[in-house]
Every structure is written in C-alpha cells, then in structure tokens.
PDB file of C-alpha atoms in Angstrom:
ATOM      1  CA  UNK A   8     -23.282   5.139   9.139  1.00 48.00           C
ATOM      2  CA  UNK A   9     -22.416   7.975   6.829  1.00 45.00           C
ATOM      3  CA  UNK A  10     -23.614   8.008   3.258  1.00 42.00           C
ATOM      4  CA  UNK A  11     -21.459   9.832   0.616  1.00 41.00           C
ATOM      5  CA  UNK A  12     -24.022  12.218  -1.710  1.00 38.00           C
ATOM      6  CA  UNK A  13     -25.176  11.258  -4.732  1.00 37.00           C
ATOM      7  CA  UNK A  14     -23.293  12.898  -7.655  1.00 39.00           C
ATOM      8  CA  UNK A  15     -26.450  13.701  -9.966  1.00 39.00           C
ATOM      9  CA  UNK A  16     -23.613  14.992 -12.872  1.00 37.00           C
ATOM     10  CA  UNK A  17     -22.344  11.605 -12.814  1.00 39.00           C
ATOM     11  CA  UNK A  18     -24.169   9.549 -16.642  1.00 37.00           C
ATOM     12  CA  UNK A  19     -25.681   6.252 -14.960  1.00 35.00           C
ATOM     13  CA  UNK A  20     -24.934   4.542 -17.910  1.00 29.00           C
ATOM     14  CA  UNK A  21     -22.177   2.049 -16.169  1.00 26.00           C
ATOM     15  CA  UNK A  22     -22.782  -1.560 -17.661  1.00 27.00           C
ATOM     16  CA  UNK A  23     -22.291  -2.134 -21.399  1.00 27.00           C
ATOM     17  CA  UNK A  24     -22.245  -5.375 -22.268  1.00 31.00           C
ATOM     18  CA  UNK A  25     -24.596  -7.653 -24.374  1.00 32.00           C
ATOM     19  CA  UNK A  26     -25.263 -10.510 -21.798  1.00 34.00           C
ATOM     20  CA  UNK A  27     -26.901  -8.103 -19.133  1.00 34.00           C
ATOM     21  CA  UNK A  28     -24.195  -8.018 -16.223  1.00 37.00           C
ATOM     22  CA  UNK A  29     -20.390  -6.561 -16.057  1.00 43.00           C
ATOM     23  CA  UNK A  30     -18.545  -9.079 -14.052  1.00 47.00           C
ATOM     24  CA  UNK A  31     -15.412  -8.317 -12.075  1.00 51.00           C
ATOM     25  CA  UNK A  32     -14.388 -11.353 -10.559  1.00 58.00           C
ATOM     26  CA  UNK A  33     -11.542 -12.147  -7.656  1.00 63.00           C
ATOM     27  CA  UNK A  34      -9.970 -15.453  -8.143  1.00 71.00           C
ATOM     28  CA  UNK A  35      -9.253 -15.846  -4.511  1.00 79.00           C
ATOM     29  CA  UNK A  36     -11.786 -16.020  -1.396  1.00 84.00           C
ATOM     30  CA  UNK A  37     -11.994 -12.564  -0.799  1.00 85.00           C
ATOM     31  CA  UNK A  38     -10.516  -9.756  -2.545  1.00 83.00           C
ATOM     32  CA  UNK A  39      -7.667  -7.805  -2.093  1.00 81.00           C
ATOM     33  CA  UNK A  40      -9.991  -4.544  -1.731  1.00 82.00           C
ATOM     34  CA  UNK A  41     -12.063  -6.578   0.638  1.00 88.00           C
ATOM     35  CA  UNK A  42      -8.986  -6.952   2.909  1.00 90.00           C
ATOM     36  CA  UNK A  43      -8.410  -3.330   2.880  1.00 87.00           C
ATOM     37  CA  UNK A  44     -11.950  -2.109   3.597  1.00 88.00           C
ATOM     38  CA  UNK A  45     -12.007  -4.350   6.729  1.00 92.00           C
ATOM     39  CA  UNK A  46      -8.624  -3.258   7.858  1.00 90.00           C
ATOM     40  CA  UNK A  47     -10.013   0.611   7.504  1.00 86.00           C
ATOM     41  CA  UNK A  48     -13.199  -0.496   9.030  1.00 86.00           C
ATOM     42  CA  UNK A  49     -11.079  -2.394  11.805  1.00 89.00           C
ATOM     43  CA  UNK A  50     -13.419  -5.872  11.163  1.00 92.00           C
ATOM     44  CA  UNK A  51     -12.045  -8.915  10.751  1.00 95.00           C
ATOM     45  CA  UNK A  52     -12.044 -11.186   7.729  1.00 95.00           C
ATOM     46  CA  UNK A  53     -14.421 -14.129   7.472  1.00 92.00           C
ATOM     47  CA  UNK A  54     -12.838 -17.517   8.221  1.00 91.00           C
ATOM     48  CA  UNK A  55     -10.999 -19.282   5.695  1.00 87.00           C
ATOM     49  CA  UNK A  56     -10.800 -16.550   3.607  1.00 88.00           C
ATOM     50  CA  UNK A  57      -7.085 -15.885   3.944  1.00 89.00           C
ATOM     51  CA  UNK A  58      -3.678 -16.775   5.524  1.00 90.00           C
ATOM     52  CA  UNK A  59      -1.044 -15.366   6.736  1.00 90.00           C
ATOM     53  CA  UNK A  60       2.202 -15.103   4.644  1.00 83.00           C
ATOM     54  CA  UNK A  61       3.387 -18.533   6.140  1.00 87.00           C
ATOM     55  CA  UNK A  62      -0.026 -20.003   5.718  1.00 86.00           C
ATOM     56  CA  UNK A  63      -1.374 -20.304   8.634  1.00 91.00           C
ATOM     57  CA  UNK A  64      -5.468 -19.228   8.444  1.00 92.00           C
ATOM     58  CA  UNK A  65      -5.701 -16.211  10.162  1.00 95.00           C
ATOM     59  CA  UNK A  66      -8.743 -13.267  10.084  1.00 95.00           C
ATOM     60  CA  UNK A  67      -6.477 -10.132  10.336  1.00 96.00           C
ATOM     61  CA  UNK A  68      -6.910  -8.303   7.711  1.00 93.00           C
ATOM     62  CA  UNK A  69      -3.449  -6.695   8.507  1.00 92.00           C
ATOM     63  CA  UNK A  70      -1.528  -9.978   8.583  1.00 92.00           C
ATOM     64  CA  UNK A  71      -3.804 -11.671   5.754  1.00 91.00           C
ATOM     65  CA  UNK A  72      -2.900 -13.002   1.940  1.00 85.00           C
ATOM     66  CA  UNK A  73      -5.630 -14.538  -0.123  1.00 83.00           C
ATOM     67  CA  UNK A  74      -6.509 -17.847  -0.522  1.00 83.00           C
ATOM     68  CA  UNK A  75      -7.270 -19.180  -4.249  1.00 79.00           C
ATOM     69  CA  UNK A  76     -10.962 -20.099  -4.470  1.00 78.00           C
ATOM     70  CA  UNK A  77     -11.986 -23.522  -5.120  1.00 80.00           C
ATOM     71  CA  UNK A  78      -8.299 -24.394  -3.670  1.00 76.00           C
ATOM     72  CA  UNK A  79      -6.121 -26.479  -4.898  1.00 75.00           C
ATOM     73  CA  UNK A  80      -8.260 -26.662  -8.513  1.00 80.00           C
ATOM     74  CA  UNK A  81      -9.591 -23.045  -8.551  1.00 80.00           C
ATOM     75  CA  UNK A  82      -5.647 -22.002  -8.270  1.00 80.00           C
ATOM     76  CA  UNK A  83      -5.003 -23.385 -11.611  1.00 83.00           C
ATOM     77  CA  UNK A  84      -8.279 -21.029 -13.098  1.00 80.00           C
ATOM     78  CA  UNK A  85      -6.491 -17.974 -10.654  1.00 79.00           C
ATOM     79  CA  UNK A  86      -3.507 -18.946 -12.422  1.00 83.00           C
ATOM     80  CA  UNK A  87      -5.039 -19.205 -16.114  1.00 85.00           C
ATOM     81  CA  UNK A  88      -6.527 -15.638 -15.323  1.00 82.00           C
ATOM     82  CA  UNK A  89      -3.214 -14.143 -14.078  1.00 82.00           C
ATOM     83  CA  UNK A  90      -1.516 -15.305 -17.214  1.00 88.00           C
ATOM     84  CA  UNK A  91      -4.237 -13.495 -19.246  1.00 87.00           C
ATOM     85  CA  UNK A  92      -5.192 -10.420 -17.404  1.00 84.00           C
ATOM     86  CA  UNK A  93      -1.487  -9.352 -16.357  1.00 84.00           C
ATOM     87  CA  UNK A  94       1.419 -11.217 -18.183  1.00 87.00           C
ATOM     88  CA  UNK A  95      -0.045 -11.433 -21.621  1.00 89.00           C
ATOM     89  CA  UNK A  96      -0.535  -7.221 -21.113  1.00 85.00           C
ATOM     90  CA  UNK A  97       2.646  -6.988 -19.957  1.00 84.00           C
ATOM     91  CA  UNK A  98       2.044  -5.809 -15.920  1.00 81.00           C
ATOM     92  CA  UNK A  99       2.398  -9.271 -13.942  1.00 81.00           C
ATOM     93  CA  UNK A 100       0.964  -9.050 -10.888  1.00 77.00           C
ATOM     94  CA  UNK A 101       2.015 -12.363  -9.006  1.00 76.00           C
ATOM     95  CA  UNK A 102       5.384 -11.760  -9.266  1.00 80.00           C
ATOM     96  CA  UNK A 103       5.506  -8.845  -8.573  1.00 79.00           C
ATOM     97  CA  UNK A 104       3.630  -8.799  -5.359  1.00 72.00           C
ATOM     98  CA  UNK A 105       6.282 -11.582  -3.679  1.00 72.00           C
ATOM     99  CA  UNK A 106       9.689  -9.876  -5.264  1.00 77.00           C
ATOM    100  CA  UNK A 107      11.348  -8.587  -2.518  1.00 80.00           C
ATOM    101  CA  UNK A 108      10.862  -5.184  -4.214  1.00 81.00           C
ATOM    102  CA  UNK A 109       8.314  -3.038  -1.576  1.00 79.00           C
ATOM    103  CA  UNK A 110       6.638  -1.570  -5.047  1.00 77.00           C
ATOM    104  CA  UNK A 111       5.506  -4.952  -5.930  1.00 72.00           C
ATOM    105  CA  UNK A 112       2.989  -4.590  -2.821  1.00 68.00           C
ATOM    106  CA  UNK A 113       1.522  -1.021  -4.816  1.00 72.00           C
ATOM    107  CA  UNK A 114      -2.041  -1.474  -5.819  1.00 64.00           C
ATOM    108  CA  UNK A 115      -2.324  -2.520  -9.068  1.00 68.00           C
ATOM    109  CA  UNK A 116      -5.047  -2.958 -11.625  1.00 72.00           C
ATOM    110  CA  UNK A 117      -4.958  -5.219 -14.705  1.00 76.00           C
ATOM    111  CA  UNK A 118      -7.470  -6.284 -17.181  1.00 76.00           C
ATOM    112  CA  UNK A 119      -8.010  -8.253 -20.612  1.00 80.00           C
ATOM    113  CA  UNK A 120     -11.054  -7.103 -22.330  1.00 83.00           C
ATOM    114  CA  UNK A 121     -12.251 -10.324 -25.257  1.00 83.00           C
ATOM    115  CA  UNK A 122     -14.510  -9.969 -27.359  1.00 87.00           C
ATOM    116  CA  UNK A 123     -16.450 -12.707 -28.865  1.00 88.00           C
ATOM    117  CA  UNK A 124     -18.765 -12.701 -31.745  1.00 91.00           C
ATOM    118  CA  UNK A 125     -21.076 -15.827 -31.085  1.00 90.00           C
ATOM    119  CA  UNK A 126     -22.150 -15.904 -34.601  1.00 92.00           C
ATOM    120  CA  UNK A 127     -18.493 -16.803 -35.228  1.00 92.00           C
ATOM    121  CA  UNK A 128     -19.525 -20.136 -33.276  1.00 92.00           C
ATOM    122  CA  UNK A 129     -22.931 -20.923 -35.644  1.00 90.00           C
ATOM    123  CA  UNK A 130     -25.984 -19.806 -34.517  1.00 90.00           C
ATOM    124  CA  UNK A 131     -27.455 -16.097 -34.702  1.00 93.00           C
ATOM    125  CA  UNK A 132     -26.790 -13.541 -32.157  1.00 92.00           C
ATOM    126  CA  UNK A 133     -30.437 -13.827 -31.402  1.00 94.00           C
ATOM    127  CA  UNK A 134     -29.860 -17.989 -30.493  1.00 94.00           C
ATOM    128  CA  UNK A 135     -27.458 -17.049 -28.443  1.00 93.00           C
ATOM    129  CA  UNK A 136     -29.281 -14.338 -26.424  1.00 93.00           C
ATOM    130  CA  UNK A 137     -32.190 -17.055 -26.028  1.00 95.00           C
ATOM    131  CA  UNK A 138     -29.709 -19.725 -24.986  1.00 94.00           C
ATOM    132  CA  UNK A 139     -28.183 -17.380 -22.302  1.00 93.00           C
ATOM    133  CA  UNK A 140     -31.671 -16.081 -20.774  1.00 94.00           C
ATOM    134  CA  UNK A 141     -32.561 -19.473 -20.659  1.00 96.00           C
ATOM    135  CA  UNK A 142     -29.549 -20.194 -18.768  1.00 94.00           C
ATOM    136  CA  UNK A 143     -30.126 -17.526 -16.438  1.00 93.00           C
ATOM    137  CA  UNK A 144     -33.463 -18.132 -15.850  1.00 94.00           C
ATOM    138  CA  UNK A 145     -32.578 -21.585 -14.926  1.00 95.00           C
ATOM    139  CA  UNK A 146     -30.070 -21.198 -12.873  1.00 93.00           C
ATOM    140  CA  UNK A 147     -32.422 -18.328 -11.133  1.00 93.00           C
ATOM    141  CA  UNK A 148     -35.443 -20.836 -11.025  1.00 94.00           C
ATOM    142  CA  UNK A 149     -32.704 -23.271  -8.801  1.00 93.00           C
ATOM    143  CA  UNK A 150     -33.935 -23.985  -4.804  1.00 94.00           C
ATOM    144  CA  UNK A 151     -32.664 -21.323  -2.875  1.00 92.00           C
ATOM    145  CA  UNK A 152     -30.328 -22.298   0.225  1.00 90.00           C
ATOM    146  CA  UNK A 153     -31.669 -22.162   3.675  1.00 91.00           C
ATOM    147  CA  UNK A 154     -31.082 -18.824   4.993  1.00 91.00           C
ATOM    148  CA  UNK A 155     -30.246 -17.502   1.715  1.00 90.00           C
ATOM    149  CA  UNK A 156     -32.300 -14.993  -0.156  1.00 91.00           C
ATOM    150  CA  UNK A 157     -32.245 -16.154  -3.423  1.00 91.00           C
ATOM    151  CA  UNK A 158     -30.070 -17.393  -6.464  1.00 92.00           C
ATOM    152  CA  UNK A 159     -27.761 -15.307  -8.193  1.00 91.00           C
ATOM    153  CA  UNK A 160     -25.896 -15.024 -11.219  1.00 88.00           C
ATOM    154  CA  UNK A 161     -22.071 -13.189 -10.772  1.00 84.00           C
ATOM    155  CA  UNK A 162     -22.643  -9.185 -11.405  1.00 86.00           C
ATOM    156  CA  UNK A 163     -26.296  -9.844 -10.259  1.00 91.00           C
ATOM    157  CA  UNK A 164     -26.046  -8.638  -6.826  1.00 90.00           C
ATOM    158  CA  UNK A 165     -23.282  -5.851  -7.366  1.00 89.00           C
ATOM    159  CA  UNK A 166     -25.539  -4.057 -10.100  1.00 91.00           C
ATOM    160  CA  UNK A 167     -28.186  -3.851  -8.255  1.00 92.00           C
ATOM    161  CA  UNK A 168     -26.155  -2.498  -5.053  1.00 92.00           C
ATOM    162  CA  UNK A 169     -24.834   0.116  -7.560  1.00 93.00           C
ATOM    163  CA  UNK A 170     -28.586   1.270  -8.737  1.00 94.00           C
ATOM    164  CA  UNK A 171     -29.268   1.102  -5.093  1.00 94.00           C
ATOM    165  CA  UNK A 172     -26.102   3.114  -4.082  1.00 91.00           C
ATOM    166  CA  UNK A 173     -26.437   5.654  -6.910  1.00 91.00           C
ATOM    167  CA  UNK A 174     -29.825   6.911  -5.263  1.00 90.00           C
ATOM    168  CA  UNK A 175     -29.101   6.729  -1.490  1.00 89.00           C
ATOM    169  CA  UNK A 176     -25.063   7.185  -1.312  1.00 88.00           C
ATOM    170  CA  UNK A 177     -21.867   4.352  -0.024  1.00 87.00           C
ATOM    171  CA  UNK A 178     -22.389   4.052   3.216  1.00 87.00           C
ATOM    172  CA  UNK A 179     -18.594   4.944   4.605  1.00 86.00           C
ATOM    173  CA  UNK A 180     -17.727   3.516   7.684  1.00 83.00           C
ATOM    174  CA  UNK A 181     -17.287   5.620  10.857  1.00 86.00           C
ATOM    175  CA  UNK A 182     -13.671   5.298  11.178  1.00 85.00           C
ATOM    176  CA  UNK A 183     -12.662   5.540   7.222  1.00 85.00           C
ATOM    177  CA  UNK A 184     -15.615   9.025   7.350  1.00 88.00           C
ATOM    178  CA  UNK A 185     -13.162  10.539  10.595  1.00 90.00           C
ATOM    179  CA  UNK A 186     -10.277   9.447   8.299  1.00 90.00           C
ATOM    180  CA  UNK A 187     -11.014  10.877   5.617  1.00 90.00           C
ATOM    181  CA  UNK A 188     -12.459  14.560   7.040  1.00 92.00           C
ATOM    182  CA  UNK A 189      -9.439  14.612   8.590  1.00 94.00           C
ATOM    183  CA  UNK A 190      -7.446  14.264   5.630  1.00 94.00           C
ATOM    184  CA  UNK A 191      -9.412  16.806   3.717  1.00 93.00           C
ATOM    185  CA  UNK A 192      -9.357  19.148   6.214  1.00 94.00           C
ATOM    186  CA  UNK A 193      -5.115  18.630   6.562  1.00 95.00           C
ATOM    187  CA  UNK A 194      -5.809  19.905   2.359  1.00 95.00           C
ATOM    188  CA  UNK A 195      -8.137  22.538   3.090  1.00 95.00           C
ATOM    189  CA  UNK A 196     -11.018  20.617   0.888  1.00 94.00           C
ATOM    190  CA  UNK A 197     -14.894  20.360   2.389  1.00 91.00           C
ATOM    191  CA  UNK A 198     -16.187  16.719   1.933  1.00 87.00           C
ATOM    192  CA  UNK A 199     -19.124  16.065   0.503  1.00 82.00           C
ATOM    193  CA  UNK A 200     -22.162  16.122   2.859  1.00 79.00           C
ATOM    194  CA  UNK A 201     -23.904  13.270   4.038  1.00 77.00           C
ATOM    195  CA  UNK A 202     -27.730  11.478   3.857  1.00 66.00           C
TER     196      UNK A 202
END
C-alpha cells in the first residue's frame, strides 16, 4: 500500500491540552469519515455499525447512515452533543443533513471548544492532574480482553498512530492512490512520492 511522504516542514506540535490526549469523538458506531474511506477503499462496513436510510442494518458504505452508539441511551448523549457542538454555534448539523435540501448532505465540521479551570471546582490544578493519572493508570492497569492488545483510554490509540504516521507516511489505499494521481495529473500537479 502506498505511503504519502512525510512533510518534515510540517511543526509536530499537534496536541495541546493539559490532560495528555486531544479527543475527537463520533457519537455514532462509526464515523461519517469512516463510511467514506471504506466506500473509496471499496470495503465494507463492520456489522451493526450502520443502516440504511429505512433502517434496515446494512454494510454498504454507499447505502449506509450511522447508528447512535450505546443505542437507544447513547442517542440521548449524540443528541446532548449535537445541541452543543452545532446548534448552540449556530451550524446544526442534524437537521440539516435530513432537509430535503441536497446541501444539507455537504460535509460539515462543527465544534465547541470548553474550557474548565478545575481549581474553580476546589482542589489545586496539581490534585487534579494526580486524580486524572490515577484514573488513567487505573483504567490502563484493567484485564485486557481476549484477543485484545491492551486497554485504552479515547485519543490513546489515535496519537500514537499520528507519531507513528508522521515518521513512516498514511498508508493510501490502492484505489483512492490511482484516484487521486489521476486527478492531479487531470490539474497538471505531481503527487507527492511514496515510501
């Protein structure tokens, strides 16, 4: 599989945050990128992971719509983040996506950045950093599934596939690499070379 190059201009500096991960979380079963990448890639979803716009389960990426994770309860926590992350900034998402306006579909981004002072709560910042590595170390310390390879805390797993990726390249996927040469090339541009 084709690896993008590493952009050595690019500052490494990604994560800024005081509790040592960046989180981006989905509040469905899979993500709405994750459908697109396995469309591109021509793979089909895992099971369970999404419907189709009637509901029935389906793995086509082409045909699928997210599920809410944790289902019936973890909708009301999608739906708590929706309020806060696109109507209270003024882009709603859900409603937008099932309008019967084709520009609801676009790809849109939203986000609500908070920021908490935990002294604010009693306790010194220094209590609270103690309190969370002790959480994290527990919850690291936890038996590990069968077949699993460890326990992981959300951002865990994605920061250390960005260190990882920042040295070797994204691997690109055959088809989505022939894609996109072939748009370049339509442009005139020279992709990037591979490792």
């Amino acid at each position: 599989m084709p690896r993008t190059c590493r952009d050595d201009r690019r500052d490494d500096r990604r994560w800024v945050a005081p509790i040592r991960s960046g989180a981006h979380r989905a509040t469905a079963t899979i993500a709405l990128g994750r459908i697109r990448q396995a469309k591109a890639n021509g793979t089909p979803l895992p099971e369970n992971a999404a419907a189709t716009a009637d509901g029935t389960p389906t793995t086509d990426p082409g045909q699928a719509v997210p599920l809410p994770l944790g289902g019936a309860k973890g909708s009301g926590m999608s739906l708590a983040f929706e309020l806060l992350t696109s109507v209270l900034v003024g882009a709603p998402i859900l409603s937008s996506f099932h309008s019967d306006d084709p520009a609801g579909r676009e790809r849109r981004q939203n986000a609500l950045l908070a920021a908490l002072d935990p002294t604010s709560f009693g306790g010194s910042a220094a209590d609270f950093t103690a309190a969370v590595d002790d959480t994290l170390g527990t919850l690291k310390s936890l038996p590990v599934a069968d077949g699993a390879d460890g326990v992981y805390y959300p951002g865990e797993r994605s920061a250390a596939l960005a260190v990882e990726r920042a040295a070797n390249g994204v691997p690109v996927a055959p088809k989505v690499w022939r894609d996109l040469t072939a748009r370049a090339a339509e442009y005139g541009i020279t992709p990037p070379g591979t490792v």
